[in-house]
Short mmCIF file of C-alpha atoms in Angstrom, two decimals:
data_model
loop_
_atom_site.label_atom_id
_atom_site.label_comp_id
_atom_site.label_asym_id
_atom_site.label_seq_id
_atom_site.Cartn_x
_atom_site.Cartn_y
_atom_site.Cartn_z
CA GLU A 27 -9.76 47.08 14.85
CA LEU A 28 -10.75 50.61 13.96
CA LYS A 29 -14.52 51.07 14.36
CA VAL A 30 -16.45 53.87 12.71
CA GLU A 31 -19.88 54.94 13.88
CA GLN A 32 -21.95 57.16 11.66
CA ASN A 33 -25.29 58.69 12.46
CA PRO A 34 -28.01 59.08 11.61
CA LEU A 35 -28.61 56.10 9.34
CA PHE A 36 -31.54 57.80 7.66
CA LEU A 37 -32.17 61.46 7.31
CA SER A 38 -35.18 63.11 5.75
CA MET A 39 -34.92 66.84 5.60
CA GLN A 40 -36.82 69.66 4.00
CA GLU A 41 -35.33 71.82 1.34
CA GLY A 42 -33.67 74.88 2.78
CA LYS A 43 -32.92 73.34 6.16
CA ASN A 44 -29.54 72.65 7.74
CA TYR A 45 -28.35 69.41 9.23
CA THR A 46 -25.20 67.61 10.38
CA ILE A 47 -24.07 64.03 9.91
CA TYR A 48 -21.69 62.71 12.56
CA CYS A 49 -18.84 60.26 12.25
CA ASN A 50 -16.97 58.91 15.29
CA TYR A 51 -14.00 56.59 15.01
CA SER A 52 -12.47 54.46 17.74
CA THR A 53 -8.70 54.76 17.32
CA THR A 54 -6.08 56.83 15.55
CA SER A 55 -6.63 57.30 11.86
CA ASP A 56 -4.32 58.67 9.19
CA ARG A 57 -7.06 60.63 7.47
CA LEU A 58 -10.82 60.86 7.15
CA TYR A 59 -12.87 60.71 3.96
CA TRP A 60 -16.40 61.58 3.06
CA TYR A 61 -17.98 59.85 0.08
CA ARG A 62 -21.27 60.25 -1.70
CA GLN A 63 -23.06 57.45 -3.52
CA ASP A 64 -26.01 57.84 -5.85
CA PRO A 65 -28.00 54.68 -6.65
CA GLY A 66 -26.09 52.46 -9.07
CA LYS A 67 -23.13 54.81 -9.18
CA SER A 68 -19.58 54.79 -7.82
CA LEU A 69 -18.58 56.11 -4.45
CA GLU A 70 -17.62 59.69 -5.21
CA SER A 71 -14.97 61.26 -3.03
CA LEU A 72 -16.20 64.53 -1.51
CA PHE A 73 -13.54 65.47 1.04
CA VAL A 74 -10.27 64.21 2.45
CA LEU A 75 -9.41 65.57 5.89
CA LEU A 76 -5.80 65.17 6.89
CA SER A 77 -5.23 66.93 10.17
CA ASN A 78 -6.84 68.16 13.36
CA GLY A 79 -9.01 71.19 12.80
CA ALA A 80 -9.23 70.65 9.05
CA VAL A 81 -12.31 72.19 7.48
CA LYS A 82 -13.26 71.85 3.84
CA GLN A 83 -16.23 73.26 2.00
CA GLU A 84 -17.74 72.56 -1.37
CA GLY A 85 -21.02 74.22 -2.21
CA ARG A 86 -23.60 73.42 0.48
CA LEU A 87 -21.42 70.79 2.14
CA MET A 88 -18.79 71.43 4.77
CA ALA A 89 -16.68 68.77 6.48
CA SER A 90 -14.57 69.12 9.59
CA LEU A 91 -12.24 66.94 11.61
CA ASP A 92 -11.42 66.89 15.32
CA THR A 93 -8.76 64.23 15.82
CA LYS A 94 -8.71 64.65 19.59
CA ALA A 95 -12.40 63.83 19.83
CA ARG A 96 -12.09 61.36 16.94
CA LEU A 97 -15.04 63.06 15.33
CA SER A 98 -15.79 64.29 11.85
CA THR A 99 -18.91 66.10 10.77
CA LEU A 100 -20.55 66.75 7.43
CA HIS A 101 -22.72 69.81 7.61
CA ILE A 102 -25.41 70.48 5.03
CA THR A 103 -26.54 74.05 4.56
CA ALA A 104 -29.85 74.97 2.95
CA ALA A 105 -30.44 71.51 1.52
CA VAL A 106 -31.60 71.07 -2.05
CA HIS A 107 -33.11 68.00 -3.70
CA ASP A 108 -29.99 67.03 -5.63
CA LEU A 109 -28.15 66.41 -2.39
CA SER A 110 -30.29 63.31 -1.89
CA ALA A 111 -27.87 60.36 -1.81
CA THR A 112 -26.10 58.05 0.62
CA TYR A 113 -23.12 59.58 2.39
CA PHE A 114 -20.32 57.53 3.89
CA CYS A 115 -17.50 58.53 6.15
CA ALA A 116 -14.36 56.40 6.14
CA ALA A 117 -11.31 56.45 8.34
CA PHE A 118 -8.11 55.45 6.62
CA ARG A 119 -5.27 53.72 8.42
CA TRP A 120 -2.26 52.09 6.84
CA VAL A 121 -3.72 50.81 3.57
CA GLN A 122 -7.31 50.20 4.57
CA PHE A 123 -10.55 52.14 4.67
CA TYR A 124 -12.88 51.62 7.62
CA PHE A 125 -16.36 52.76 6.68
CA GLY A 126 -19.32 53.93 8.65
CA THR A 127 -22.74 52.44 7.92
CA GLY A 128 -23.71 55.32 5.68
CA THR A 129 -26.41 57.97 5.97
CA SER A 130 -29.25 57.81 3.47
CA LEU A 131 -30.28 61.41 2.93
CA THR A 132 -33.56 62.39 1.33
CA VAL A 133 -34.30 66.05 0.75
CA ILE A 134 -38.00 66.73 0.34
CA PRO A 135 -39.61 69.83 -1.17
CA GLU B 20 -9.92 58.58 -18.40
CA ALA B 21 -12.07 55.59 -17.54
CA GLY B 22 -12.79 55.04 -13.87
CA VAL B 23 -12.93 51.77 -11.99
CA THR B 24 -15.45 49.51 -13.69
CA GLN B 25 -17.15 46.46 -12.30
CA PHE B 26 -19.08 43.69 -13.98
CA PRO B 27 -21.81 42.70 -13.67
CA SER B 28 -23.72 45.48 -11.99
CA HIS B 29 -26.24 43.00 -10.64
CA SER B 30 -26.23 39.23 -10.21
CA VAL B 31 -28.93 36.98 -8.85
CA ILE B 32 -27.91 33.37 -8.27
CA GLU B 33 -29.18 30.39 -6.36
CA LYS B 34 -27.57 29.12 -3.20
CA GLY B 35 -24.83 26.66 -4.10
CA GLN B 36 -24.04 28.21 -7.46
CA THR B 37 -20.82 29.95 -8.43
CA VAL B 38 -20.47 33.62 -9.30
CA THR B 39 -17.47 35.54 -10.57
CA LEU B 40 -17.24 39.29 -10.19
CA ARG B 41 -14.83 41.33 -12.22
CA CYS B 42 -13.07 44.61 -11.55
CA ASP B 43 -11.10 46.70 -14.04
CA PRO B 44 -9.04 49.26 -12.15
CA ILE B 45 -7.86 52.58 -13.51
CA SER B 46 -5.00 51.98 -15.92
CA GLY B 47 -1.65 52.22 -14.18
CA HIS B 48 -3.00 51.69 -10.68
CA ASP B 49 -0.97 49.00 -8.98
CA ASN B 50 -3.21 48.81 -5.93
CA LEU B 51 -6.57 47.11 -6.10
CA TYR B 52 -8.96 46.54 -3.24
CA TRP B 53 -12.16 44.60 -2.75
CA TYR B 54 -14.76 45.69 -0.21
CA ARG B 55 -18.23 44.40 0.61
CA ARG B 56 -21.36 45.92 2.08
CA VAL B 57 -23.84 43.50 3.52
CA MET B 58 -27.35 44.89 3.80
CA GLY B 59 -27.65 47.54 6.48
CA LYS B 60 -24.07 47.25 7.60
CA GLU B 61 -20.86 49.11 6.93
CA ILE B 62 -18.63 48.60 3.91
CA LYS B 63 -15.90 46.19 4.99
CA PHE B 64 -12.47 45.42 3.60
CA LEU B 65 -11.94 42.07 1.92
CA LEU B 66 -8.48 42.17 0.42
CA HIS B 67 -5.73 44.22 -1.19
CA PHE B 68 -3.56 43.49 -4.22
CA VAL B 69 -0.35 45.20 -5.21
CA LYS B 70 0.04 44.32 -8.85
CA GLU B 71 -0.65 40.58 -8.95
CA SER B 72 0.31 39.87 -5.33
CA LYS B 73 -2.11 39.64 -2.43
CA GLN B 74 -0.83 42.02 0.23
CA ASP B 75 -3.60 41.53 2.74
CA GLU B 76 -6.53 39.16 2.56
CA SER B 77 -7.46 39.36 6.20
CA GLY B 78 -11.00 40.45 5.40
CA MET B 79 -11.93 37.47 3.25
CA PRO B 80 -14.81 35.77 5.08
CA ASN B 81 -13.94 32.14 4.33
CA ASN B 82 -12.43 29.83 1.75
CA ARG B 83 -15.48 30.02 -0.50
CA PHE B 84 -14.07 33.32 -1.70
CA LEU B 85 -11.17 33.39 -4.14
CA ALA B 86 -9.66 36.57 -5.57
CA GLU B 87 -7.17 36.69 -8.38
CA ARG B 88 -5.35 39.36 -10.30
CA THR B 89 -3.39 37.63 -13.00
CA GLY B 90 -0.99 39.94 -14.80
CA GLY B 91 -1.66 42.72 -12.35
CA THR B 92 -4.46 44.27 -14.38
CA TYR B 93 -8.09 43.30 -13.82
CA SER B 94 -9.19 41.25 -10.85
CA THR B 95 -11.84 38.63 -10.29
CA LEU B 96 -13.60 37.61 -7.11
CA LYS B 97 -15.20 34.19 -7.23
CA VAL B 98 -17.69 32.88 -4.71
CA GLN B 99 -18.11 29.11 -4.78
CA PRO B 100 -20.48 27.83 -3.58
CA ALA B 101 -22.54 30.92 -2.80
CA GLU B 102 -24.53 31.11 0.42
CA LEU B 103 -27.42 33.39 1.36
CA GLU B 104 -25.22 35.48 3.66
CA ASP B 105 -22.95 36.36 0.73
CA SER B 106 -25.61 38.72 -0.59
CA GLY B 107 -24.52 42.33 -0.63
CA VAL B 108 -22.75 44.93 -2.72
CA TYR B 109 -19.15 44.21 -3.66
CA PHE B 110 -17.00 47.26 -4.33
CA CYS B 111 -13.66 47.45 -6.01
CA ALA B 112 -11.24 50.34 -5.64
CA SER B 113 -7.87 51.20 -7.09
CA SER B 114 -5.06 53.62 -6.29
CA GLN B 115 -1.62 54.45 -7.65
CA ASP B 116 0.13 53.72 -4.40
CA SER B 117 -1.19 52.24 -1.20
CA LEU B 118 -0.52 55.23 1.01
CA ASN B 119 -1.58 58.02 -1.28
CA THR B 120 -4.54 60.21 -0.62
CA GLU B 121 -6.91 59.04 -3.30
CA ALA B 122 -8.55 55.73 -4.01
CA PHE B 123 -11.23 55.46 -6.66
CA PHE B 124 -14.20 53.18 -6.25
CA GLY B 125 -16.30 51.37 -8.79
CA GLN B 126 -20.08 51.38 -8.80
CA GLY B 127 -20.26 48.01 -7.10
CA THR B 128 -21.80 44.67 -8.00
CA ARG B 129 -25.03 43.88 -6.21
CA LEU B 130 -25.08 40.14 -5.52
CA THR B 131 -28.27 38.47 -4.42
CA VAL B 132 -28.19 34.82 -3.42
CA VAL B 133 -31.62 33.21 -3.25
#
């Protein structure tokens, strides 16, 4: 079974600071997703990473994928309060998502 | 276009009772998935429908869980009888085809069994 480890579980960061969330997966995956969830809301797809070396950026978030290391990162640049949410990585293989435990991010002034 | 919607958003029931969760996928999406997140753990796959057929139910925890998708539209997930360990958030997702790049998730149903 494909296992996904995500860390940290909780992250409290000051506005303006940078930080990285890490996502390791145990075996080959077809693609890697990053989702954001706000309380009571749907999982919102942020990025889909399809191949080794893929890098995608949207605003203050940048995701990358290293398939050889089986590692994806979500980098936050100059955090702002409205980035506070829970972030999930998910490896996709065949027809199934395999999720990490999620990172609960709180950005404090 | 409406997204994936789930009902109810919250449910609190007593141990031994029955609860039915509902998922309305995006119109035209043949693929429907159920996932569950137990407190503090990862979101885990429960099962996958293609239209009204169960393609994979390997993630269903035991026979107290019954999922249906009559007519290939909305789906229900019934837990009978509920146990304390069934508490968690149940997510539904849908996609046009099972191998495509995008699946859309609902907001989840938070189930608390007391």
